[in-house]
Short mmCIF file of C-alpha atoms in Angstrom, two decimals:
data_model
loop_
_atom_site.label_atom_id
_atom_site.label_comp_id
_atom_site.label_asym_id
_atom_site.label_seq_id
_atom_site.Cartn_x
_atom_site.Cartn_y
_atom_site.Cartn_z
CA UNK G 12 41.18 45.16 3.01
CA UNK G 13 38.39 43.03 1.82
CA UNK G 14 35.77 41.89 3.18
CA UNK G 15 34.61 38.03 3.12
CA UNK G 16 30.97 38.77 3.48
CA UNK G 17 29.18 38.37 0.37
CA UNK G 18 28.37 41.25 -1.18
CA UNK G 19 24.10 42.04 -2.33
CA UNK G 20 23.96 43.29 -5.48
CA UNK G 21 21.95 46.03 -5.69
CA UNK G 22 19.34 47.39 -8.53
CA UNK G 23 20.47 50.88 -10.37
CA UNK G 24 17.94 52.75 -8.26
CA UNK G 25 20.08 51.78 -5.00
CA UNK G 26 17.68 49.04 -3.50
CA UNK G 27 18.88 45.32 -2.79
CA UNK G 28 17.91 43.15 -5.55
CA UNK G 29 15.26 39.96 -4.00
CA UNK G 30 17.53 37.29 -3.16
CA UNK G 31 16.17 34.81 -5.77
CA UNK G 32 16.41 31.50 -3.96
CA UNK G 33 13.42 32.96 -0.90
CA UNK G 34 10.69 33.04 -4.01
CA UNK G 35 10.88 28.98 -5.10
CA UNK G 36 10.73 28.09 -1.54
CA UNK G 37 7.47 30.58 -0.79
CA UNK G 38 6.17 29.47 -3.84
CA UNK G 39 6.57 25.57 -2.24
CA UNK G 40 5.45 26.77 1.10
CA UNK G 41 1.96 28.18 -0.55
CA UNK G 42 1.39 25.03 -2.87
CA UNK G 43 1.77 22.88 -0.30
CA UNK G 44 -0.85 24.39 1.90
CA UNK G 45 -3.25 25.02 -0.89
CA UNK G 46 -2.85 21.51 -2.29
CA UNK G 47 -4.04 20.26 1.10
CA UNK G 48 -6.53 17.93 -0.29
CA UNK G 49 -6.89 16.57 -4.16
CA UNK G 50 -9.71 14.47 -4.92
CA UNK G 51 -11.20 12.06 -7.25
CA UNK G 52 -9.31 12.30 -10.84
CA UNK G 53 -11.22 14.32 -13.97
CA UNK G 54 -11.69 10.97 -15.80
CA UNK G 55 -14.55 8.10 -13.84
CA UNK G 56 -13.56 4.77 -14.73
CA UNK G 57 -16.48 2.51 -14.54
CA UNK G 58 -13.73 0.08 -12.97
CA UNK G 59 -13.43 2.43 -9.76
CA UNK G 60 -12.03 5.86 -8.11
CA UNK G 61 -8.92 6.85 -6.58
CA UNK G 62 -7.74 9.76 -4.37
CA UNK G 63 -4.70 10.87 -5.83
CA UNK G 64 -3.81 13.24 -2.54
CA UNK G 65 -5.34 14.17 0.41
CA UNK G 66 -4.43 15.83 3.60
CA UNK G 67 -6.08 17.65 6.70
CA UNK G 68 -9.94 16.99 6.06
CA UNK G 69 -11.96 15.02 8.11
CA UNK G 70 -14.83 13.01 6.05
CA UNK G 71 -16.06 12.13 9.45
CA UNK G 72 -16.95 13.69 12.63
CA UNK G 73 -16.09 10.92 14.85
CA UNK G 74 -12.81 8.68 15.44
CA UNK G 75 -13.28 5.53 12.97
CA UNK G 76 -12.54 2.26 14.37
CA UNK G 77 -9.84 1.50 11.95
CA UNK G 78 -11.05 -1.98 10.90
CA UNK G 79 -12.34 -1.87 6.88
CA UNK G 80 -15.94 -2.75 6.07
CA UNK G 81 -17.09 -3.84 2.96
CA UNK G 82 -20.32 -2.85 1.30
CA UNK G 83 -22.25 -3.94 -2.08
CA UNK G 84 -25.53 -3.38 -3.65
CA UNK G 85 -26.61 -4.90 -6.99
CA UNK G 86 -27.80 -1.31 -7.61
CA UNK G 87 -27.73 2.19 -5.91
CA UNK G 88 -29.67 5.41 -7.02
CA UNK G 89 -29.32 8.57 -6.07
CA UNK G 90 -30.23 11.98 -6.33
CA UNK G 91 -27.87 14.66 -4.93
CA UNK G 92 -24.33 13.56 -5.47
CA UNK G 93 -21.07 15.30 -4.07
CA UNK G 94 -17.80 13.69 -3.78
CA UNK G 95 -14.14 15.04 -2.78
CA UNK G 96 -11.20 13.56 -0.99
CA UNK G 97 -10.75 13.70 2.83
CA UNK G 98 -8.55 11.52 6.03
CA UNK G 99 -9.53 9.83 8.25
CA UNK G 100 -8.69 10.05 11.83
CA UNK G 101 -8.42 6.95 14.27
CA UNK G 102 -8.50 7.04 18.17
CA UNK G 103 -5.29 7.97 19.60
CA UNK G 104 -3.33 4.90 20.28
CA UNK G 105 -5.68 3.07 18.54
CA UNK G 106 -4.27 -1.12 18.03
CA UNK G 107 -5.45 -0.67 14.42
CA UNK G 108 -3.17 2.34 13.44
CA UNK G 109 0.16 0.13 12.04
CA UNK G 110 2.09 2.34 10.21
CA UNK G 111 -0.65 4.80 9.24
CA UNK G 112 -0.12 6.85 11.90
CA UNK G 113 -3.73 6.70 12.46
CA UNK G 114 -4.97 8.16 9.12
CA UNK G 115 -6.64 6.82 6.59
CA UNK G 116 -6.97 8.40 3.12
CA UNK G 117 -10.66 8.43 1.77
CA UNK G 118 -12.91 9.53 -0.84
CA UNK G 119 -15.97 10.89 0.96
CA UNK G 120 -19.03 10.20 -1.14
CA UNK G 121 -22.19 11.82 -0.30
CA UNK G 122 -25.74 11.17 -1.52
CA UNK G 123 -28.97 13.30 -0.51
CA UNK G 124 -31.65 10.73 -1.11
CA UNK G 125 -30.51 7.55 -2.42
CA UNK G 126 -31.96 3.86 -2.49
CA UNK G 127 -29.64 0.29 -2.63
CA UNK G 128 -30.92 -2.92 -3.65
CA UNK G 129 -30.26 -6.36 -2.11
CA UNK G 130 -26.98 -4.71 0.35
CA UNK G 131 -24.59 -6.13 2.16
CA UNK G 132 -22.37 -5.33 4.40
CA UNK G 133 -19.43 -7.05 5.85
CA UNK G 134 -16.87 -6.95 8.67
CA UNK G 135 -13.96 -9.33 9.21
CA UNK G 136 -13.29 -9.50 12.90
CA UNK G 137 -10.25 -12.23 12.53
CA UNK G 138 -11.68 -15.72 11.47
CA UNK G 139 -15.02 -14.62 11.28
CA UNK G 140 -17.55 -11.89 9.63
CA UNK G 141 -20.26 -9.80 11.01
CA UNK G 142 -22.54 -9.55 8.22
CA UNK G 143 -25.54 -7.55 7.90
CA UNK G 144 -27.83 -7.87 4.62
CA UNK G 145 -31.48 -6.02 3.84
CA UNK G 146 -33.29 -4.78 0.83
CA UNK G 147 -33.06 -7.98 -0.50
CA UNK G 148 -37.12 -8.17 -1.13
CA UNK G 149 -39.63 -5.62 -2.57
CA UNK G 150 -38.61 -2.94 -0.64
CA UNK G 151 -35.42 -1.35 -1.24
CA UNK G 152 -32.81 -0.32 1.30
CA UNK G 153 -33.14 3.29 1.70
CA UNK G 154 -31.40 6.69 2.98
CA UNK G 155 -31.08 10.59 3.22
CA UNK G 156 -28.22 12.48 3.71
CA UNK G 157 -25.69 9.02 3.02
CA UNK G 158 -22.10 9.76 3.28
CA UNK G 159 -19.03 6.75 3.06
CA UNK G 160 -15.47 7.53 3.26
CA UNK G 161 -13.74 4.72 1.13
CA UNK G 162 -10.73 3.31 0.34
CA UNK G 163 -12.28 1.60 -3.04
CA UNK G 164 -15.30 2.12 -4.90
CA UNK G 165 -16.09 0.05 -8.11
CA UNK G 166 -19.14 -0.37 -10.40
CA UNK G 167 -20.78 0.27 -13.90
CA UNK G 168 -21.63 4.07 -13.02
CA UNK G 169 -23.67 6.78 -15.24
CA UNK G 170 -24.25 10.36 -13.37
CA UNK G 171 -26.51 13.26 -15.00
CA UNK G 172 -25.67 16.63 -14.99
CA UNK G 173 -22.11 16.24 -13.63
CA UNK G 174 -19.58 18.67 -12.92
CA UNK G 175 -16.26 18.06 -12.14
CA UNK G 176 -13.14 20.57 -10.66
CA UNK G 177 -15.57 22.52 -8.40
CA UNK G 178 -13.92 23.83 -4.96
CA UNK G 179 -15.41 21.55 -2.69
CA UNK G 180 -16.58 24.27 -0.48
CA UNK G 181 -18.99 25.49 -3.45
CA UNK G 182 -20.85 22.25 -3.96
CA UNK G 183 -24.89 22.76 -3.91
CA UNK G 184 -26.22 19.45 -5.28
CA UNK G 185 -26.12 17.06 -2.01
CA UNK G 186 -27.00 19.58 0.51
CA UNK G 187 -25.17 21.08 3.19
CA UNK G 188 -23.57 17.82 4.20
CA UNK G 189 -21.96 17.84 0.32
CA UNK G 190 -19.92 20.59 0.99
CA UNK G 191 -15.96 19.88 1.30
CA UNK G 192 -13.38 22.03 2.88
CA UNK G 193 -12.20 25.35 0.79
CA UNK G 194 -9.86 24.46 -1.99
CA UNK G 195 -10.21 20.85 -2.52
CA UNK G 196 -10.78 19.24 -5.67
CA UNK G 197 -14.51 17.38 -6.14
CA UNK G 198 -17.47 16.66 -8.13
CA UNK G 199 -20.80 16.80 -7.99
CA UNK G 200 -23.65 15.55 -10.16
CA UNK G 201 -27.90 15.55 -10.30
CA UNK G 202 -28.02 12.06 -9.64
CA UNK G 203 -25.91 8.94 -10.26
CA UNK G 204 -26.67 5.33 -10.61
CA UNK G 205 -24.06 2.48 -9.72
CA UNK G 206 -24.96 -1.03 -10.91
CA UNK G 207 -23.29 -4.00 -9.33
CA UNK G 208 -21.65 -1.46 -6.60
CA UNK G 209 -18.18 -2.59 -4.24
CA UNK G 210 -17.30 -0.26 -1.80
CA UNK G 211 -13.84 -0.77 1.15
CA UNK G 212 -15.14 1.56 3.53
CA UNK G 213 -14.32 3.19 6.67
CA UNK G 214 -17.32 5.12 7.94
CA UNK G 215 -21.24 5.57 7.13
CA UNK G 216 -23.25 8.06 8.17
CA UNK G 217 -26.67 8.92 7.34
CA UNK G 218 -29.84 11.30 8.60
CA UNK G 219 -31.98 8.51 8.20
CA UNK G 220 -31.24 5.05 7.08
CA UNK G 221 -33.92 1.95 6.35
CA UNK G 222 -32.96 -1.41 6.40
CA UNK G 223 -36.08 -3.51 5.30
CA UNK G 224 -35.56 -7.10 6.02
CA UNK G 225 -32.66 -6.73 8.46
CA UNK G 226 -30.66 -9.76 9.00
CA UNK G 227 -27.27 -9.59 11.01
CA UNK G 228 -24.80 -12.46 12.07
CA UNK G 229 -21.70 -14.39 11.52
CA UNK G 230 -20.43 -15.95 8.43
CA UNK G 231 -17.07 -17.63 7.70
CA UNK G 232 -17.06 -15.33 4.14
CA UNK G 233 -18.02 -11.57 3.75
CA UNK G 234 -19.98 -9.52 1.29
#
């Protein structure tokens, strides 16, 4: 009589040969989890940066609003630079999370010491913008330890020393706060210099952060 269970072929020294459909799916199951974040691509285009993938990192200790922010300087230096891909996490329930599901995908830029000219920053609120602008004299705007999580970043950039691929865990250039999580793609550089800099944003933070010549209200346009 035969039997209609399928019958495991076995290797000449007796043992079940691997069934050969487990491996591809382990080898899935791995590359997924290691892939968990990819960063900014190899190539900087003077025209901007993109994430290509990102998932499970937080760029930001704190639940973001949810509501872009735009930001431009006619010129930023910096010394320190560290950048690698991260998401975003909004308040739970938050009204802004549409079909997000209350993530946003960033590139988290950070900057140990860096300076801005003549910045602005903008808000719309629905019919109106908060703007805030400073630096726009003598003094420049300045800040240590400056990190943004955007959604766009464009500009004429030049960066010295650069080096690009590093596990994001590794990074030494920006400080501690320029480290990523373990296994994501990034960059780092000595410095970099941005001229005529456009950032969509969804979080700032800095250890200290000068605005000389503060001014803040409402405007009908943005940045």
């Amino acid at each position: 009589m035969t039997s209609s269970a399928e019958h495991t072929p076995e290797r000449p020294d007796g043992a079940a040969a691997p069934d050969a459909s487990a491996a591809p799916a382990r080898r899935g199951r791995v590359r997924a989890r290691r892939a968990a974040v990819m960063a900014v691509p190899a190539t900087l285009a003077a025209a901007g940066l993109a994430v290509l993938t990102a998932q499970g990192a937080l760029g930001v200790q704190f639940a973001i609003s949810g509501m872009p922010f735009t930001v431009t300087a006619t010129e930023l230096n910096g010394t320190g630079f560290a950048q690698f891909g991260g998401l975003d996490e909004m308040a739970e329930g938050s009204p802004n999370a549409g079909d997000t599901g209350g993530q946003v995908l960033v590139v988290t830029s950070v900057i140990k010491n860096a300076t801005l000219s003549k910045l602005c920053q903008s808000v719309d609120l629905g019919g109106t913008n908060l703007v805030i602008r400073a630096g726009e004299g003598a003094q420049k705007v300045s800040a240590s330890d400056l990190t943004t999580d955007s959604t766009e970043l464009t500009g004429d950039a030049a960066f010295n020393n650069i080096e690009i691929g590093n596990d994001a865990s590794t990074l030494n250039k920006a400080g501690p706060k320029g480290r990523g999580p373990k296994g994501v793609f990034s960059q780092q550089s000595d410095t970099v210099h941005i001229a005529n800099l456009r950032q969509t944003n969804y979080a700032t933070t800095a250890g200290v952060f000068k605005l000389p010549g503060l001014k803040l209200g409402f405007s009908g346009s943005g940045c």
